[in-house]
Amino acid sequence: MSTPGRSSARRKPVVRSIPVPLPPIRTWRGQRVADYFELPVATEPTAGEPAMQSIPIPRTGQVMLIAGASGSGKSSLLRRIVAHEELAGRRTIDLAGLVLPDAPAVDCLPDLPLEQALALLGRMGLGEAWTYLRTPAELSDGQRWRLRLAVAVHEFEREPTRPATLICDEFAALLDRVTAAIVSRAIRKVIDTHPNLAAVVATSHDDVAIPLKPDRIVRCDFGVFSTDAI
């Protein structure tokens, strides 16, 4: 096959079908590839990223689950939701993006009095004395996720009257299924006890829907999504 920009007697390949949404054209080289192969170019909003006015909006006190296969548009939709929340003046707290300090778990909440820090960790299911003394790297995957949730709740409780949304892409992707269920139940409990807080998680694992008990499920199918209230 000849490369773009070189003369060739061969006929150019014809793209007869586009099985998945095309990515946006970001560079001049990308544009030349699109021109060479006669690819249709998507206009904003790009395929896989629904228009802002059509996206599902999370509500305080509710959990939204974005489900779908890998590459189906979950991350794109989640980015749009985050952008909407920030434009609306709502805080977003990224569970997967939280940086945990290399310190004992009890010191991951340094501005809380000791008794309050222990109480918050206990509410997240970290009630064993030895867990307080271990660093995040020394905890199990499930315990580390519950510690992340404790840190996120503390971040919210600094301004409890200001609405916020917990977000997480690729939720529970690397957890065993029992641990994923435990973390899902913990998130559900946090949202039920904090009326100014919402949660939006995206995952390809449908089994978390049972312990998470989402108020809405958004199913992505390569740029097309549908919503169901539970």
Short mmCIF file of C-alpha atoms in Angstrom, two decimals:
data_model
loop_
_atom_site.label_atom_id
_atom_site.label_comp_id
_atom_site.label_asym_id
_atom_site.label_seq_id
_atom_site.Cartn_x
_atom_site.Cartn_y
_atom_site.Cartn_z
CA MET A 1 0.00 0.00 0.00
CA SER A 2 1.37 3.42 -0.86
CA THR A 3 1.65 6.04 1.80
CA PRO A 4 -0.13 9.42 1.81
CA GLY A 5 1.71 12.01 -0.27
CA ARG A 6 3.43 9.47 -2.63
CA SER A 7 2.30 8.82 -6.19
CA SER A 8 1.19 5.28 -6.93
CA ALA A 9 -0.52 3.44 -9.74
CA ARG A 10 -2.53 1.43 -7.26
CA ARG A 11 -6.08 2.41 -6.47
CA LYS A 12 -6.65 3.81 -3.03
CA PRO A 13 -8.55 1.55 -0.64
CA VAL A 14 -12.16 2.48 -0.17
CA VAL A 15 -13.65 2.54 3.31
CA ARG A 16 -17.09 1.00 2.85
CA SER A 17 -18.20 0.96 6.46
CA ILE A 18 -17.21 2.63 9.72
CA PRO A 19 -17.81 0.11 12.54
CA VAL A 20 -16.96 2.53 15.37
CA PRO A 21 -17.11 6.32 15.79
CA LEU A 22 -14.17 8.11 14.24
CA PRO A 23 -11.80 10.02 16.50
CA PRO A 24 -11.51 13.78 15.96
CA ILE A 25 -8.87 15.10 13.54
CA ARG A 26 -6.20 16.67 15.77
CA THR A 27 -3.18 17.31 13.49
CA TRP A 28 -2.36 18.09 9.86
CA ARG A 29 -0.97 14.57 9.42
CA GLY A 30 -4.23 13.19 10.73
CA GLN A 31 -6.12 15.37 8.26
CA ARG A 32 -4.01 14.03 5.38
CA VAL A 33 -4.74 10.46 6.47
CA ALA A 34 -8.47 11.24 6.59
CA ASP A 35 -8.31 12.84 3.14
CA TYR A 36 -6.27 10.00 1.66
CA PHE A 37 -8.62 7.28 2.83
CA GLU A 38 -11.70 9.44 2.20
CA LEU A 39 -12.84 9.17 5.78
CA PRO A 40 -15.85 11.22 6.84
CA VAL A 41 -14.76 13.85 9.36
CA ALA A 42 -16.96 14.32 12.40
CA THR A 43 -17.87 17.84 13.45
CA GLU A 44 -18.20 18.97 17.06
CA PRO A 45 -19.46 17.36 19.16
CA THR A 46 -17.37 14.41 17.97
CA ALA A 47 -18.78 10.93 17.67
CA GLY A 48 -18.87 9.27 21.05
CA GLU A 49 -19.30 12.60 22.85
CA PRO A 50 -23.00 13.50 22.94
CA ALA A 51 -24.15 17.10 22.87
CA MET A 52 -23.99 18.85 26.23
CA GLN A 53 -27.73 19.44 26.42
CA SER A 54 -28.44 15.73 25.89
CA ILE A 55 -26.18 14.22 28.52
CA PRO A 56 -27.67 12.67 31.67
CA ILE A 57 -27.13 14.92 34.67
CA PRO A 58 -26.43 13.39 38.10
CA ARG A 59 -28.62 14.54 40.96
CA THR A 60 -27.54 15.00 44.55
CA GLY A 61 -28.27 12.00 46.69
CA GLN A 62 -28.13 9.68 43.68
CA VAL A 63 -25.69 7.25 42.07
CA MET A 64 -25.31 7.05 38.29
CA LEU A 65 -23.67 4.01 36.69
CA ILE A 66 -22.22 4.37 33.18
CA ALA A 67 -21.96 0.89 31.69
CA GLY A 68 -20.67 -0.47 28.40
CA ALA A 69 -17.92 -2.39 26.69
CA SER A 70 -14.38 -1.08 26.44
CA GLY A 71 -14.23 1.70 23.86
CA SER A 72 -17.99 2.25 23.82
CA GLY A 73 -17.78 5.90 24.87
CA LYS A 74 -18.01 5.70 28.68
CA SER A 75 -14.97 7.89 29.30
CA SER A 76 -16.10 10.48 26.74
CA LEU A 77 -19.51 10.72 28.37
CA LEU A 78 -17.95 10.97 31.82
CA ARG A 79 -15.75 13.86 30.66
CA ARG A 80 -18.83 15.69 29.40
CA ILE A 81 -20.59 15.18 32.70
CA VAL A 82 -17.58 16.51 34.61
CA ALA A 83 -17.45 19.57 32.35
CA HIS A 84 -21.16 20.19 32.95
CA GLU A 85 -20.79 19.87 36.71
CA GLU A 86 -17.88 22.30 36.81
CA LEU A 87 -19.70 24.84 34.62
CA ALA A 88 -22.64 24.57 37.02
CA GLY A 89 -20.32 25.38 39.94
CA ARG A 90 -20.40 21.89 41.42
CA ARG A 91 -17.26 20.27 42.73
CA THR A 92 -16.07 17.00 41.25
CA ILE A 93 -13.88 14.64 43.26
CA ASP A 94 -12.08 12.00 41.21
CA LEU A 95 -11.73 8.85 43.31
CA ALA A 96 -9.23 7.22 40.96
CA GLY A 97 -7.19 10.43 40.72
CA LEU A 98 -6.79 11.02 44.45
CA VAL A 99 -3.13 10.95 45.47
CA LEU A 100 -2.74 9.17 48.79
CA PRO A 101 0.28 10.21 50.87
CA ASP A 102 2.99 7.72 51.79
CA ALA A 103 1.90 7.79 55.41
CA PRO A 104 -0.10 5.62 57.84
CA ALA A 105 -3.80 5.61 57.02
CA VAL A 106 -4.62 7.57 60.15
CA ASP A 107 -2.34 10.34 58.88
CA CYS A 108 -4.03 10.54 55.49
CA LEU A 109 -6.60 12.83 57.17
CA PRO A 110 -4.10 15.17 58.86
CA ASP A 111 -6.40 18.12 59.54
CA LEU A 112 -8.95 16.01 61.43
CA PRO A 113 -8.67 15.41 65.16
CA LEU A 114 -7.58 11.84 65.86
CA GLU A 115 -10.97 10.72 67.13
CA GLN A 116 -12.76 12.10 64.07
CA ALA A 117 -10.21 10.55 61.71
CA LEU A 118 -10.71 7.14 63.32
CA ALA A 119 -14.48 7.55 63.15
CA LEU A 120 -14.39 8.40 59.45
CA LEU A 121 -12.11 5.49 58.64
CA GLY A 122 -14.43 3.22 60.62
CA ARG A 123 -17.44 4.43 58.62
CA MET A 124 -15.62 3.34 55.47
CA GLY A 125 -15.01 -0.13 56.87
CA LEU A 126 -11.44 0.46 58.04
CA GLY A 127 -11.98 -0.36 61.69
CA GLU A 128 -9.08 -2.68 62.49
CA ALA A 129 -6.35 -1.11 64.60
CA TRP A 130 -3.53 -2.39 62.41
CA THR A 131 -4.97 -0.75 59.29
CA TYR A 132 -4.54 2.67 60.91
CA LEU A 133 -0.79 2.11 61.08
CA ARG A 134 -0.20 0.90 57.54
CA THR A 135 0.54 3.06 54.52
CA PRO A 136 -1.68 2.86 51.42
CA ALA A 137 0.93 0.69 49.70
CA GLU A 138 0.69 -1.80 52.58
CA LEU A 139 -3.09 -2.09 52.39
CA SER A 140 -5.04 -4.47 50.19
CA ASP A 141 -6.68 -3.14 47.02
CA GLY A 142 -10.07 -3.03 48.69
CA GLN A 143 -8.76 -1.27 51.79
CA ARG A 144 -6.94 1.25 49.63
CA TRP A 145 -10.15 2.03 47.78
CA ARG A 146 -12.02 2.51 51.06
CA LEU A 147 -9.25 4.84 52.18
CA ARG A 148 -9.70 6.82 48.96
CA LEU A 149 -13.39 7.04 49.73
CA ALA A 150 -12.65 8.31 53.24
CA VAL A 151 -10.35 11.00 51.85
CA ALA A 152 -12.99 11.99 49.27
CA VAL A 153 -15.72 12.21 51.93
CA HIS A 154 -13.47 14.37 54.07
CA GLU A 155 -12.85 16.64 51.08
CA PHE A 156 -16.61 17.00 50.64
CA GLU A 157 -17.27 17.56 54.33
CA ARG A 158 -14.97 20.58 54.37
CA GLU A 159 -17.83 22.39 52.57
CA PRO A 160 -20.86 20.17 53.18
CA THR A 161 -23.38 22.74 51.95
CA ARG A 162 -21.72 22.97 48.53
CA PRO A 163 -22.91 20.15 46.25
CA ALA A 164 -20.28 17.81 44.88
CA THR A 165 -20.05 14.74 42.67
CA LEU A 166 -17.76 11.77 43.18
CA ILE A 167 -16.54 10.44 39.85
CA CYS A 168 -14.58 7.37 38.88
CA ASP A 169 -13.62 6.02 35.47
CA GLU A 170 -12.76 2.33 35.05
CA PHE A 171 -14.37 1.71 38.42
CA ALA A 172 -13.43 -1.62 40.03
CA ALA A 173 -11.57 -2.67 36.88
CA LEU A 174 -8.67 -4.25 38.77
CA LEU A 175 -10.54 -5.45 41.85
CA ASP A 176 -11.67 -9.00 42.46
CA ARG A 177 -15.43 -9.22 42.31
CA VAL A 178 -16.00 -9.66 46.05
CA THR A 179 -13.90 -6.58 46.80
CA ALA A 180 -15.66 -4.66 44.00
CA ALA A 181 -18.99 -5.42 45.66
CA ILE A 182 -17.72 -4.22 49.05
CA VAL A 183 -16.47 -0.93 47.61
CA SER A 184 -19.71 -0.48 45.65
CA ARG A 185 -21.78 -0.87 48.81
CA ALA A 186 -19.53 1.65 50.56
CA ILE A 187 -20.16 4.22 47.82
CA ARG A 188 -23.91 3.62 48.02
CA LYS A 189 -23.84 4.16 51.78
CA VAL A 190 -21.84 7.38 51.44
CA ILE A 191 -24.33 8.84 48.97
CA ASP A 192 -27.31 7.79 51.10
CA THR A 193 -25.88 9.61 54.12
CA HIS A 194 -24.75 12.81 52.33
CA PRO A 195 -27.70 14.56 50.65
CA ASN A 196 -25.48 17.13 48.86
CA LEU A 197 -23.32 14.47 47.28
CA ALA A 198 -23.75 12.45 44.06
CA ALA A 199 -21.67 9.75 42.41
CA VAL A 200 -21.01 8.84 38.78
CA VAL A 201 -18.95 5.73 38.06
CA ALA A 202 -18.07 4.22 34.68
CA THR A 203 -17.26 0.54 34.31
CA SER A 204 -17.47 -2.41 31.95
CA HIS A 205 -18.34 -4.72 34.88
CA ASP A 206 -22.12 -5.05 35.08
CA ASP A 207 -21.97 -7.04 38.33
CA VAL A 208 -21.39 -3.90 40.42
CA ALA A 209 -24.93 -2.76 39.68
CA ILE A 210 -26.37 -5.03 42.37
CA PRO A 211 -24.31 -3.78 45.35
CA LEU A 212 -24.08 -0.22 43.99
CA LYS A 213 -27.87 0.07 43.59
CA PRO A 214 -27.65 2.96 41.11
CA ASP A 215 -30.56 5.34 40.71
CA ARG A 216 -29.82 5.54 36.99
CA ILE A 217 -27.92 3.34 34.57
CA VAL A 218 -26.53 4.87 31.37
CA ARG A 219 -25.62 2.28 28.76
CA CYS A 220 -23.06 3.31 26.12
CA ASP A 221 -22.92 1.62 22.74
CA PHE A 222 -20.13 3.21 20.69
CA GLY A 223 -21.36 6.79 20.70
CA VAL A 224 -25.04 6.05 21.37
CA PHE A 225 -26.33 5.97 24.91
CA SER A 226 -29.59 5.22 26.63
CA THR A 227 -30.66 5.86 30.19
CA ASP A 228 -32.84 3.88 32.55
CA ALA A 229 -34.16 5.02 35.91
CA ILE A 230 -34.14 2.19 38.44
#
